Coordinates of C-alpha atoms in Angstrom, one line a residue:
M1 CA 196.7 98.6 104.3
T2 CA 199.2 100.8 102.9
S3 CA 199.4 100.8 99.3
T4 CA 201.5 102.5 97.0
P5 CA 199.3 104.1 94.6
A6 CA 197.2 104.7 97.8
D7 CA 200.4 106.7 99.0
L8 CA 200.8 108.8 96.1
R9 CA 197.4 109.7 95.9
K10 CA 197.1 111.1 98.9
D11 CA 200.4 113.1 99.1
S12 CA 199.0 115.3 96.0
R13 CA 202.6 117.8 97.5
L14 CA 204.6 114.9 95.4
S15 CA 205.7 116.1 91.7
P16 CA 205.2 113.5 88.8
L17 CA 208.2 112.4 88.4
L18 CA 208.3 111.3 91.8
R19 CA 205.5 109.7 91.7
L20 CA 206.8 107.7 88.2
L21 CA 209.8 107.0 89.9
I22 CA 208.7 105.5 92.3
L23 CA 206.1 103.1 91.0
T24 CA 209.4 102.0 88.9
Q25 CA 210.7 100.6 91.8
L26 CA 208.1 98.9 91.8
A27 CA 207.8 97.5 88.0
F28 CA 211.9 96.7 88.9
N29 CA 210.8 94.9 91.5
I30 CA 208.2 92.5 90.1
G31 CA 210.4 91.5 87.5
F32 CA 213.1 90.8 88.8
F33 CA 211.6 88.9 93.1
A34 CA 210.0 86.7 89.9
V35 CA 213.2 85.0 89.1
L36 CA 215.7 85.4 91.8
P37 CA 213.6 83.7 95.6
F38 CA 213.8 80.6 93.1
L39 CA 217.7 80.4 92.0
S40 CA 219.5 79.2 94.9
E41 CA 217.5 75.7 94.7
H42 CA 217.8 76.3 90.6
L43 CA 221.5 76.3 90.7
G44 CA 222.1 73.9 93.2
Q45 CA 219.6 70.8 91.7
A46 CA 219.0 71.4 88.6
V47 CA 222.5 72.8 87.3
G48 CA 223.7 70.6 90.1
M49 CA 226.2 73.4 92.2
A50 CA 228.5 73.0 95.1
G51 CA 226.9 75.0 98.0
W52 CA 229.8 77.6 98.4
L53 CA 229.8 77.4 94.2
V54 CA 226.2 78.4 94.5
G55 CA 226.7 81.3 97.3
F56 CA 229.3 82.2 94.9
V57 CA 227.7 82.9 91.9
L58 CA 224.8 85.2 94.8
G59 CA 227.2 87.4 95.8
L60 CA 228.5 87.4 92.2
R61 CA 225.1 88.6 91.1
T62 CA 225.3 91.1 94.4
F63 CA 228.6 92.2 93.3
S64 CA 227.7 92.9 89.6
Q65 CA 224.7 94.9 90.9
Q66 CA 226.2 96.0 94.0
G67 CA 229.1 96.5 93.6
L68 CA 229.0 98.8 90.2
F69 CA 226.6 100.5 91.3
V70 CA 229.6 103.7 91.7
V71 CA 229.6 103.3 87.7
G72 CA 225.7 103.5 87.2
G73 CA 225.8 106.5 89.1
A74 CA 228.5 108.6 88.1
L75 CA 226.4 108.0 84.2
A76 CA 223.2 109.3 85.5
D77 CA 225.2 112.3 86.9
R78 CA 227.7 112.5 83.7
Y79 CA 223.7 111.8 80.9
G80 CA 221.2 112.1 83.0
I81 CA 218.7 109.1 84.2
R82 CA 217.0 108.3 80.6
P83 CA 220.1 107.2 78.9
V84 CA 221.1 105.0 81.8
V85 CA 218.1 103.5 82.8
L86 CA 216.3 102.5 79.5
A87 CA 219.6 100.2 79.3
G88 CA 219.7 99.2 81.8
C89 CA 216.4 97.5 80.8
A90 CA 217.7 96.5 77.9
L91 CA 220.8 94.6 79.6
R92 CA 218.3 93.0 82.3
I93 CA 215.9 91.6 79.7
A94 CA 218.6 90.4 77.6
G95 CA 220.2 88.2 81.2
F96 CA 217.0 87.1 82.0
A97 CA 216.5 85.6 78.8
W98 CA 220.0 84.2 79.0
L99 CA 219.4 82.8 82.3
G100 CA 216.4 81.0 81.1
Y101 CA 218.5 78.9 78.3
A102 CA 221.5 78.7 81.0
E103 CA 222.6 75.5 81.6
R104 CA 226.5 76.1 81.9
T105 CA 228.1 77.0 85.2
G106 CA 229.6 80.0 82.5
A107 CA 226.8 80.5 80.6
V108 CA 225.1 80.7 84.3
I109 CA 227.8 82.9 85.3
G110 CA 227.3 85.1 82.4
A111 CA 223.9 85.8 82.6
V112 CA 223.7 86.6 86.5
L113 CA 226.0 89.4 85.8
L114 CA 224.5 91.1 83.0
I115 CA 221.4 90.6 85.5
G116 CA 223.2 92.3 88.3
F117 CA 225.1 94.6 86.0
A118 CA 222.4 95.8 84.5
A119 CA 220.5 96.7 88.1
A120 CA 223.8 98.7 88.2
L121 CA 222.6 100.9 85.5
F122 CA 219.8 102.0 86.5
S123 CA 219.1 101.6 89.9
P124 CA 221.6 104.5 91.1
A125 CA 220.4 106.7 88.5
V126 CA 216.5 106.5 89.8
E127 CA 217.3 106.3 93.4
S128 CA 220.0 108.7 93.3
E129 CA 217.2 111.0 91.6
V130 CA 214.5 110.5 93.9
A131 CA 217.1 110.9 97.3
R132 CA 217.6 114.3 94.7
Q133 CA 213.5 114.9 94.1
A134 CA 213.1 114.4 98.2
V135 CA 215.2 116.3 98.8
V136 CA 213.4 119.3 97.1
H137 CA 210.6 118.3 98.3
E138 CA 211.9 118.2 102.1
E139 CA 212.3 122.5 101.0
R140 CA 209.0 122.6 100.4
G141 CA 207.3 121.1 103.7
G142 CA 207.3 117.5 103.5
S143 CA 209.5 114.8 104.9
R144 CA 212.1 113.6 103.1
T145 CA 212.8 110.6 104.7
Q146 CA 208.9 109.4 104.7
V147 CA 209.0 109.7 100.7
L148 CA 212.8 107.0 100.9
A149 CA 210.0 105.5 102.9
L150 CA 207.7 105.6 99.9
F151 CA 209.9 104.8 97.9
T152 CA 211.2 101.8 99.7
V153 CA 207.1 100.4 100.3
A154 CA 206.9 100.6 96.4
G155 CA 210.4 98.1 95.9
Q156 CA 208.4 95.6 98.7
A157 CA 205.4 95.5 96.7
G158 CA 206.7 94.4 94.1
A159 CA 208.5 91.9 96.2
F160 CA 205.6 91.1 97.8
V161 CA 203.8 90.5 93.5
G162 CA 206.9 88.6 92.8
P163 CA 207.2 86.1 94.3
L164 CA 204.2 84.8 94.1
L165 CA 204.2 85.4 90.1
G166 CA 207.0 83.0 90.3
A167 CA 205.7 80.6 92.0
L168 CA 203.0 80.1 89.5
L169 CA 204.9 80.5 86.8
L170 CA 207.5 77.2 88.4
S171 CA 205.0 75.1 88.2
V172 CA 205.8 74.9 84.1
D173 CA 209.7 75.4 84.9
F174 CA 212.5 77.7 85.8
R175 CA 212.7 78.9 81.9
T176 CA 209.4 80.4 81.8
V177 CA 209.8 82.9 84.8
C178 CA 213.3 83.8 83.5
L179 CA 211.6 84.9 80.1
A180 CA 207.6 86.1 82.3
G181 CA 210.5 88.2 84.2
A182 CA 212.0 89.5 80.3
G183 CA 208.7 90.1 79.3
I184 CA 208.2 92.6 82.2
F185 CA 211.1 94.2 81.7
V186 CA 210.3 95.6 77.9
L187 CA 207.2 96.8 79.3
V188 CA 209.5 99.0 81.7
L189 CA 211.1 99.5 79.0
A190 CA 208.7 101.1 76.7
G191 CA 206.5 102.8 79.3
H192 CA 209.7 104.8 80.1
A193 CA 211.3 105.4 76.8
W194 CA 207.8 107.4 77.2
L195 CA 207.5 108.5 80.3
L196 CA 210.8 110.0 81.5
P197 CA 211.1 113.3 80.6
Q198 CA 214.3 114.3 78.0
R199 CA 215.8 116.4 80.9
I200 CA 215.0 117.4 84.9
P201 CA 214.9 120.6 86.0
G202 CA 217.8 121.6 88.3
R203 CA 219.4 118.8 87.8
R204 CA 223.4 119.7 87.2
Q205 CA 225.4 117.4 85.5
V206 CA 229.1 116.8 85.9
Q207 CA 232.3 115.4 84.7
L208 CA 233.1 112.1 85.2
K209 CA 236.8 112.6 87.0
G210 CA 237.5 114.0 89.8
G211 CA 234.7 112.8 92.1
I212 CA 236.3 109.4 93.3
G213 CA 239.0 110.4 94.8
A214 CA 237.1 113.2 97.8
L215 CA 234.8 110.6 98.3
V216 CA 238.0 108.3 99.1
R217 CA 238.9 111.1 101.8
N218 CA 234.9 111.3 103.1
R219 CA 235.6 108.6 106.0
R220 CA 231.8 109.3 107.3
F221 CA 230.5 108.7 104.0
L222 CA 232.5 105.2 104.1
A223 CA 231.5 104.9 107.3
L224 CA 228.2 104.7 106.3
C225 CA 228.7 102.7 103.8
C226 CA 230.7 99.4 105.8
A227 CA 227.5 100.4 108.5
Y228 CA 224.7 99.5 105.6
G229 CA 227.6 97.0 104.1
A230 CA 226.6 95.0 107.2
Y231 CA 223.2 95.0 106.9
L232 CA 222.9 93.9 102.9
L233 CA 224.9 91.3 104.0
A234 CA 222.5 89.6 106.4
Y235 CA 219.7 90.6 103.8
N236 CA 221.3 88.7 101.4
Q237 CA 220.8 85.5 103.6
L238 CA 217.1 85.4 102.5
Y239 CA 218.1 84.1 99.1
L240 CA 221.2 81.6 101.3
A241 CA 220.2 80.8 104.8
L242 CA 216.8 81.2 104.9
P243 CA 216.4 78.4 101.9
A244 CA 218.8 76.0 103.3
E245 CA 216.3 76.7 106.6
V246 CA 213.5 76.3 105.6
E247 CA 214.3 73.0 103.3
R248 CA 215.9 71.5 106.7
A249 CA 212.3 71.9 108.5
T250 CA 209.9 71.3 106.0
G251 CA 212.1 69.2 103.4
S252 CA 211.0 71.8 100.7
Q253 CA 211.0 75.2 99.6
S254 CA 207.2 75.7 99.4
A255 CA 207.7 78.2 102.2
L256 CA 210.0 80.0 100.5
A257 CA 207.7 82.6 98.9
W258 CA 205.4 82.9 101.3
L259 CA 207.8 84.0 103.8
F260 CA 209.1 86.0 101.0
A261 CA 205.2 87.3 100.5
L262 CA 205.2 87.8 104.4
S263 CA 208.6 90.2 104.4
S264 CA 207.1 92.3 101.4
L265 CA 203.5 92.5 103.2
L266 CA 205.3 93.5 106.4
V267 CA 207.1 96.4 104.2
V268 CA 204.2 97.8 102.6
T269 CA 201.7 98.3 105.5
A270 CA 204.1 99.1 107.9
Q271 CA 206.9 100.8 106.1
L272 CA 205.1 104.1 105.9
P273 CA 203.7 104.1 110.5
V274 CA 207.5 102.8 111.5
T275 CA 209.1 105.7 109.5
R276 CA 206.4 108.1 111.1
W277 CA 207.9 106.5 114.8
A278 CA 211.8 106.5 114.1
G279 CA 210.5 109.8 113.1
T280 CA 209.3 111.7 116.3
R281 CA 211.5 109.5 118.3
L282 CA 214.6 108.7 117.5
S283 CA 218.0 110.4 115.4
T284 CA 219.6 109.6 111.9
R285 CA 221.6 107.4 114.0
R286 CA 219.4 105.8 116.0
S287 CA 217.4 104.4 114.2
M288 CA 220.1 102.6 112.4
V289 CA 221.6 100.7 115.8
A290 CA 217.7 99.9 116.8
G291 CA 217.7 98.4 113.1
L292 CA 220.6 96.4 113.4
S293 CA 220.1 95.1 116.7
L294 CA 216.8 93.8 115.9
I295 CA 218.9 92.5 112.5
G296 CA 221.2 90.6 114.6
A297 CA 218.3 89.1 117.2
G298 CA 216.2 87.8 114.2
F299 CA 219.6 86.1 113.3
A300 CA 220.1 84.5 117.4
V301 CA 216.0 83.5 117.0
V302 CA 216.6 81.0 114.5
A303 CA 221.1 79.4 116.3
V304 CA 218.6 79.6 119.8
A305 CA 216.3 76.9 117.8
L306 CA 218.5 75.7 115.5
P307 CA 219.6 72.5 118.7
A308 CA 216.3 71.3 119.4
E309 CA 216.0 69.5 115.1
R310 CA 212.1 70.7 115.5
T311 CA 210.6 70.2 112.1
G312 CA 207.2 70.5 110.6
T313 CA 204.8 73.8 111.5
A314 CA 206.9 74.2 114.6
G315 CA 210.2 73.6 112.9
L316 CA 209.1 77.2 110.5
L317 CA 208.3 78.8 113.7
P318 CA 212.2 80.6 114.1
A319 CA 212.6 81.1 110.2
A320 CA 209.2 83.1 110.3
G321 CA 211.0 85.4 113.1
F322 CA 213.4 85.1 111.6
V323 CA 211.7 87.0 108.5
V324 CA 209.8 89.2 110.9
L325 CA 212.7 91.1 113.2
L326 CA 215.2 91.4 109.5
T327 CA 212.5 93.3 108.6
F328 CA 211.7 95.3 111.3
G329 CA 215.3 96.0 110.6
Q330 CA 215.6 96.9 107.1
M331 CA 212.5 98.8 107.8
L332 CA 215.0 101.2 110.0
V333 CA 217.7 100.8 108.6
A334 CA 217.1 101.9 104.9
P335 CA 215.7 104.6 104.1
V336 CA 217.3 106.3 106.6
A337 CA 220.8 105.6 105.2
R338 CA 219.2 106.8 101.9
A339 CA 218.0 110.6 103.5
W340 CA 221.9 110.7 105.2
V341 CA 223.9 109.9 101.6
P342 CA 222.1 114.1 100.2
D343 CA 223.6 114.8 103.4
L344 CA 227.3 113.9 103.1
A345 CA 228.1 113.8 99.4
E346 CA 230.0 116.4 97.3
E347 CA 227.7 118.3 95.5
G348 CA 226.6 117.7 92.2
R349 CA 227.8 114.7 92.4
L350 CA 224.5 112.1 94.2
G351 CA 223.9 109.7 92.1
L352 CA 228.6 109.1 92.3
Y353 CA 227.6 108.3 96.3
T354 CA 224.3 106.8 95.9
G355 CA 226.0 104.3 93.3
A356 CA 229.0 104.4 96.3
L357 CA 227.3 103.1 98.7
S358 CA 225.8 99.5 97.1
S359 CA 229.3 99.6 95.7
V360 CA 230.7 98.4 98.6
S361 CA 228.2 96.5 100.2
G362 CA 229.0 94.8 97.4
L363 CA 231.9 94.4 98.2
I364 CA 230.7 92.9 101.4
V365 CA 228.0 90.5 100.8
L366 CA 230.5 89.5 97.9
A367 CA 232.0 88.1 100.3
G368 CA 230.2 87.6 103.1
S369 CA 228.4 85.2 101.1
S370 CA 231.0 83.3 99.8
V371 CA 232.1 83.0 103.5
T372 CA 228.3 81.4 103.8
G373 CA 227.4 79.8 101.5
S374 CA 231.0 77.3 102.9
L375 CA 229.7 77.1 106.5
L376 CA 226.6 76.3 105.6
D377 CA 228.2 73.4 103.7
A378 CA 230.9 72.8 106.3
G379 CA 229.1 70.3 109.2
L380 CA 229.6 72.6 111.5
P381 CA 227.2 72.9 114.3
A382 CA 223.4 74.0 112.6
A383 CA 223.8 76.9 114.9
V384 CA 227.2 78.4 114.7
P385 CA 226.3 79.3 110.8
W386 CA 223.6 81.9 111.9
L387 CA 225.3 83.1 115.5
V388 CA 228.0 84.4 113.0
L389 CA 225.6 86.1 111.2
A390 CA 224.2 87.1 114.1
A391 CA 227.1 89.6 115.8
V392 CA 227.5 91.0 111.7
P393 CA 224.5 93.6 111.9
V394 CA 225.4 94.1 115.6
A395 CA 229.8 94.3 115.5
A396 CA 228.1 96.9 112.2
I397 CA 226.7 99.6 115.4
G398 CA 230.8 100.7 115.9
L399 CA 231.3 101.9 112.6
L400 CA 228.6 104.2 112.4
P401 CA 229.4 107.8 111.5
R402 CA 228.4 110.6 114.3
R403 CA 225.8 113.1 113.3

């Protein structure tokens, strides 16, 4: 099995800062994914929200996170990553604690917005610095895409552990899950207050003003943002369409944690080999084309199987196939898209461009999740929402910029 700590020891050329940032992603995702996979069921059953409102709240969480990445990225460019990361951790602690006690729709929305905005601060700061250090690593003879793939592996290792921890704590109640997530971020905050350097050599701080105009005129970058947004909308269905399908097939969501674990385990074991294979055989654009095609095929697998209305283990197999294809598509799309950003970004504003990549994606997810929630509740033939979702990543292939 490929594991983050082993790869860190194996590649002695990784700088201490890169190692810290990669392990940061691992810790962030353990805390986050201990809570998120169980939020949809909690909102629908414990809080009593309608399906469209659950979809809207999940999309709002993604928008408040991804949609505001541009703010966190710009702040990281201006002030450095340390204060932005620490502020984001503090807000995530408050958001998880609030969510654990929220019982009304307004309180839930407030907590979800706070949780999302916390990530909008710390994630672009960490991601942009990883991308910057990956370029430095490449200049020293390493691979930029491999560093970003390792960053993805660390995140998915956290996403593997997180749902298992959440499922264990859910036997108590959802509040316990939220408070445990908050506790993990207390540890992350304390660790980073101690370990993150005050200043990073070679990092040039810029003024907040002046970067947006050039960004919105950068058509190639905006095209990448739209294609990446289609991928993120598809990935977000792990939390909306997949739980509904698991409920239909098995009568409960107990299998959901294992499907999340399957996805994370695949990334942890296969991401680096897939990245090495793609790096020798596929260009950046072709890697994203292949990944988006696999994601579309994953939705199509469920759509084709749904008319048979199988239940139990047999009914769960198409959902498992969807998870596998979506995960392999993610392996091809996510590291390559992040590695592409430094080539398209204005000098000194990598944080802004890294944030904008996620902000545009967040807008797409906000709109798309509400539509998906409505489709799932509209009484249409069960295959229709999955066919619509299959078309989204395939259509996004035409948006990819030419290198």
